[in-house]
Coordinates of C-alpha atoms in Angstrom, one line a residue:
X1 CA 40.8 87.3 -101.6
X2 CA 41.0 86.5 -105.2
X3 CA 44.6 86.9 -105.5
X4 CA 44.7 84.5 -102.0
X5 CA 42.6 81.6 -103.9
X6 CA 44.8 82.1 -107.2
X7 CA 48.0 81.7 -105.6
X8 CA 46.3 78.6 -103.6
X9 CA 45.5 76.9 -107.0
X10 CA 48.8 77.7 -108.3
X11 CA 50.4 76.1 -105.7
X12 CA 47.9 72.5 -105.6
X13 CA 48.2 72.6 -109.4
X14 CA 51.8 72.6 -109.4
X15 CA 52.0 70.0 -106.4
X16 CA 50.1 67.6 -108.8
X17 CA 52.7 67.8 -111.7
X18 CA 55.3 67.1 -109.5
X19 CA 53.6 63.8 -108.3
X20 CA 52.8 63.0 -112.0
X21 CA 56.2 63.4 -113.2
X22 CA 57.8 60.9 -110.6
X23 CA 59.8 57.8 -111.0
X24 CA 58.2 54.9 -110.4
X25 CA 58.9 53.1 -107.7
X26 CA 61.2 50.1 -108.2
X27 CA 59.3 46.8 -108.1
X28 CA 61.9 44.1 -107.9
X29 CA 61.4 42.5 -110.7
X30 CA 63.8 40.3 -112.7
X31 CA 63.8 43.0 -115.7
X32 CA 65.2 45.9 -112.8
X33 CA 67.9 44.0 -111.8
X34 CA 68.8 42.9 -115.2
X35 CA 72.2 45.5 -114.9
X36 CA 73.2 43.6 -112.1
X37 CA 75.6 40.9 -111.8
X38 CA 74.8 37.9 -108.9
X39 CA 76.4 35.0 -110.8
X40 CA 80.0 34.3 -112.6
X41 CA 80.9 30.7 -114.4
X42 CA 84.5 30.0 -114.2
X43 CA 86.1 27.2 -116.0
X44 CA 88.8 25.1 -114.4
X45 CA 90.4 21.7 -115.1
X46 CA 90.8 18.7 -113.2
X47 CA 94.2 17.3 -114.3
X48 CA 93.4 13.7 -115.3
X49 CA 95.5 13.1 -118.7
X50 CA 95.4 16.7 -119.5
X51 CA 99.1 16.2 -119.3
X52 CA 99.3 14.4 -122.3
X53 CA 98.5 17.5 -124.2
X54 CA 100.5 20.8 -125.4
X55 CA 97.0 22.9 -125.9
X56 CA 93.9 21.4 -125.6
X57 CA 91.2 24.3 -126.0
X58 CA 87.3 24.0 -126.0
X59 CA 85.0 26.6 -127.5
X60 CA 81.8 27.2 -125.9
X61 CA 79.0 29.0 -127.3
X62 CA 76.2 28.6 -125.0
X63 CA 75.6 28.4 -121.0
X64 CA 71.9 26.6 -120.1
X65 CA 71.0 26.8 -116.7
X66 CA 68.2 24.6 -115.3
X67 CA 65.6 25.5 -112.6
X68 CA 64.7 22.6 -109.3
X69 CA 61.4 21.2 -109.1
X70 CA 59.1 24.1 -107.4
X71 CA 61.9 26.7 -108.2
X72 CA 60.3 30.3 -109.2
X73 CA 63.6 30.6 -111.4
X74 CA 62.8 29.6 -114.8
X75 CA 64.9 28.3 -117.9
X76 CA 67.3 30.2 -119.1
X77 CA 69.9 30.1 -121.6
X78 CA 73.2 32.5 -121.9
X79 CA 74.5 32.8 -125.7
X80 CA 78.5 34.1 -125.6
X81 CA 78.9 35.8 -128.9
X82 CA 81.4 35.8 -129.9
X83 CA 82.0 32.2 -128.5
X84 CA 84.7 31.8 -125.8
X85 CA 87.4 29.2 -125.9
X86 CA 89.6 27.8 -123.0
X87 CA 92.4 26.4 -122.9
X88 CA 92.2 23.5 -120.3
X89 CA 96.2 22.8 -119.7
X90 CA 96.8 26.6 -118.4
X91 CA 93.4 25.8 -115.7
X92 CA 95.0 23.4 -113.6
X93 CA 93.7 22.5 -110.2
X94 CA 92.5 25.4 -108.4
X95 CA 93.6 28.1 -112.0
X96 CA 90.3 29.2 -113.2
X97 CA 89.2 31.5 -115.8
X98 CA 85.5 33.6 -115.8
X99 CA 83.5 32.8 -118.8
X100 CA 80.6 35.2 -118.2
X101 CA 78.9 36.7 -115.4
X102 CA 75.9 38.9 -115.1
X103 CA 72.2 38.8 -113.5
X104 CA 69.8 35.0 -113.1
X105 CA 66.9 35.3 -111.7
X106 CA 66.9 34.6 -108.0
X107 CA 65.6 30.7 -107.1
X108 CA 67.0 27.2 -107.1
X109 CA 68.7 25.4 -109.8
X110 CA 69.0 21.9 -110.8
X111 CA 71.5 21.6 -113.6
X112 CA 74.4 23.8 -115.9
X113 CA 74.8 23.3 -119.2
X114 CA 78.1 23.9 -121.3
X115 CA 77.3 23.7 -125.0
X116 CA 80.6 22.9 -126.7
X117 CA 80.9 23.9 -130.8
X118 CA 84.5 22.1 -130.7
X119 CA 87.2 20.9 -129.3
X120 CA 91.0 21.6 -130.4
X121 CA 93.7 19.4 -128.9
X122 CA 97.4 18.8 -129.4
X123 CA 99.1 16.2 -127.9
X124 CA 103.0 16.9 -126.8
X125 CA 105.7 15.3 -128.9
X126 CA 103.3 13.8 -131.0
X127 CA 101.2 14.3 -135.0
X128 CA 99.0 11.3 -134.8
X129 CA 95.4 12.3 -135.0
X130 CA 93.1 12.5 -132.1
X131 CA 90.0 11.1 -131.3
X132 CA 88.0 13.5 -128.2
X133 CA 84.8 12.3 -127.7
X134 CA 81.3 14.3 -125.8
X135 CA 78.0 12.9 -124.7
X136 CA 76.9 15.3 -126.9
X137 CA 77.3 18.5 -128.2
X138 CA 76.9 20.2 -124.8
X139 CA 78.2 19.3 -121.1
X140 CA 75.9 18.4 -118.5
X141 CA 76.6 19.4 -114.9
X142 CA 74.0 18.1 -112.5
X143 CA 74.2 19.8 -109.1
X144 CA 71.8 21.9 -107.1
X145 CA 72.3 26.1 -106.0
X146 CA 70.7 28.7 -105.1
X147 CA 70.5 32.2 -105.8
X148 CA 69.3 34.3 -103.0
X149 CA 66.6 37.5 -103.2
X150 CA 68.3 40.2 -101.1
X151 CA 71.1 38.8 -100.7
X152 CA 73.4 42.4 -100.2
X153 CA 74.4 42.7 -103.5
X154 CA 77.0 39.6 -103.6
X155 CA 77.9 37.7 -106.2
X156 CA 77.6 33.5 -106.6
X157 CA 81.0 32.2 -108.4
X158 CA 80.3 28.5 -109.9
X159 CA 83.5 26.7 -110.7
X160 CA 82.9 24.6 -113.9
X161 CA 85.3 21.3 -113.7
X162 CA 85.8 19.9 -116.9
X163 CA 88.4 17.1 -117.4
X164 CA 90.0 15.2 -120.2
X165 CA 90.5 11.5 -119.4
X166 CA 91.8 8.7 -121.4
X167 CA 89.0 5.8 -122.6
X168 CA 91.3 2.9 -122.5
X169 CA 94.2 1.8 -124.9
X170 CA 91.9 2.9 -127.5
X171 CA 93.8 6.1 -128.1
X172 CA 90.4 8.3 -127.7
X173 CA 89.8 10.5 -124.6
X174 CA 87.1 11.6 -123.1
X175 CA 86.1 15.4 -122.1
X176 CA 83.4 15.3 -118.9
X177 CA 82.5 17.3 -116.3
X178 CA 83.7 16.8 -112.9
X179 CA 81.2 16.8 -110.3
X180 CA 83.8 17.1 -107.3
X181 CA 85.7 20.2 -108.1
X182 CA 82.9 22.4 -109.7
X183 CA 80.1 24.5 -107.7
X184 CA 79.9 27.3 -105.8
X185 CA 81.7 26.9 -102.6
X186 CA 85.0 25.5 -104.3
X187 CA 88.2 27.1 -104.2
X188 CA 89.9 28.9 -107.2
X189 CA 92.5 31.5 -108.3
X190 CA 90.9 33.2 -111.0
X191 CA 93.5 33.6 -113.8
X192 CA 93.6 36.9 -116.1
X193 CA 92.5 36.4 -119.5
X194 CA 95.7 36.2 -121.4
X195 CA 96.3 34.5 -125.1
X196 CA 97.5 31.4 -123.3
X197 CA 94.4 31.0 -121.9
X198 CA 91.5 32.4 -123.2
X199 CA 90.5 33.2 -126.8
X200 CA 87.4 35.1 -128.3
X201 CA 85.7 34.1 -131.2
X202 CA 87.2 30.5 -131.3
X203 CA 90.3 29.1 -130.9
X204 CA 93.5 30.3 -131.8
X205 CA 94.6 30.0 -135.4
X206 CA 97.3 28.1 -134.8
X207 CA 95.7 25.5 -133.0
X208 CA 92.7 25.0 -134.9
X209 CA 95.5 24.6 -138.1
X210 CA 96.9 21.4 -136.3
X211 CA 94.3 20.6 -134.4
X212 CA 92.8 16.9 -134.7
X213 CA 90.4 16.4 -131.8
X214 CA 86.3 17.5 -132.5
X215 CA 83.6 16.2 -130.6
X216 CA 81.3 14.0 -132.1

């Protein structure tokens, strides 16, 4: 009987360790999904006068992403470092290149950010300087989103349009985003990154050497 009641004890006792040394159960939470990857940026160009220019390449450092009124998303901000730069005359119409993707939280959203250390541009045929003026120092991108809870594990592109346009006779353009061509039901061919078109850390040597355009 003794033996019976040991073995019994044995057994519940090591039933209870088992239990204590499980996995918690996953909760859902933003911090458990944080490996996952629901949301891509990709940058593209609506032409505009981007044929006026032989590189034209912008450097961004930072991606902001605003929640809607009510939203249970809240603010967040997306540093690149090293900082990424694109160059807009190889992202043509429907060409676009992925700038980052990775995990939001899942709610609505109001407005992207692209915050923009510099712009490099050359202009073809020509060695007059360049005047290529921003709002600011970031781009502003109002348009509304959502990301879905649940949603099967896929993955929300959002096309960035940006655009270089010419502000008169002035000999200054303009770089804005376009509202038309960007979000995340538009059409794109994503473009390898290749030396052309993408370069890490800031913009290719030989450009930035020439270069004459800077926001301001």
């Amino acid at each position: 009987m003794r033996n019976i009641f040991a073995l019994f004890m044995t057994t519940v006792l090591a039933a209870l360790l088992l239990v204590g040394c499980a996995a918690p159960a996953a909760t859902g939470s933003s911090e458990d999904r944080s490996d996952y990857v629901n949301f891509r940026l990709l940058i593209s160009d609506q032409p505009n006068a981007i044929d006026d220019f032989e590189e034209l390449w912008v450097t961004i450092s930072r991606i902001g992403l605003v929640p809607a009124a009510d939203s249970n998303a809240g603010q967040n901000e997306i540093v690149l470092d090293p900082v990424l730069s694109v160059n807009l005359v190889e992202l043509v119409d429907d060409n676009a290149v992925a700038a980052w993707e990775g995990y939001i939280p899942e709610g609505e959203y109001s407005k992207v950010f692209l915050y923009v250390d510099s712009v490099d541009g050359l202009l073809i045929g020509s060695e007059e300087p360049i005047n290529i003026k921003l709002p600011s120092n970031k781009l502003q991108l109002d348009y509304n989103f959502a990301i879905e809870e649940g949603n099967g594990g896929s993955v929300t592109n959002f096309v960035y349009d940006i655009t270089v346009i010419r502000a008169g006779n002035s000999g200054m353009y303009l770089l804005q985003p376009h509202l038309g061509q960007s979000g995340p039901d538009q059409r794109f061919r994503e473009q390898v990154h290749t030396a052309k078109r993408v370069s890490v850390g800031g913009p290719p040597e030989w450009v930035a050497s020439k270069a004459h355009g800077k926001p301001f």
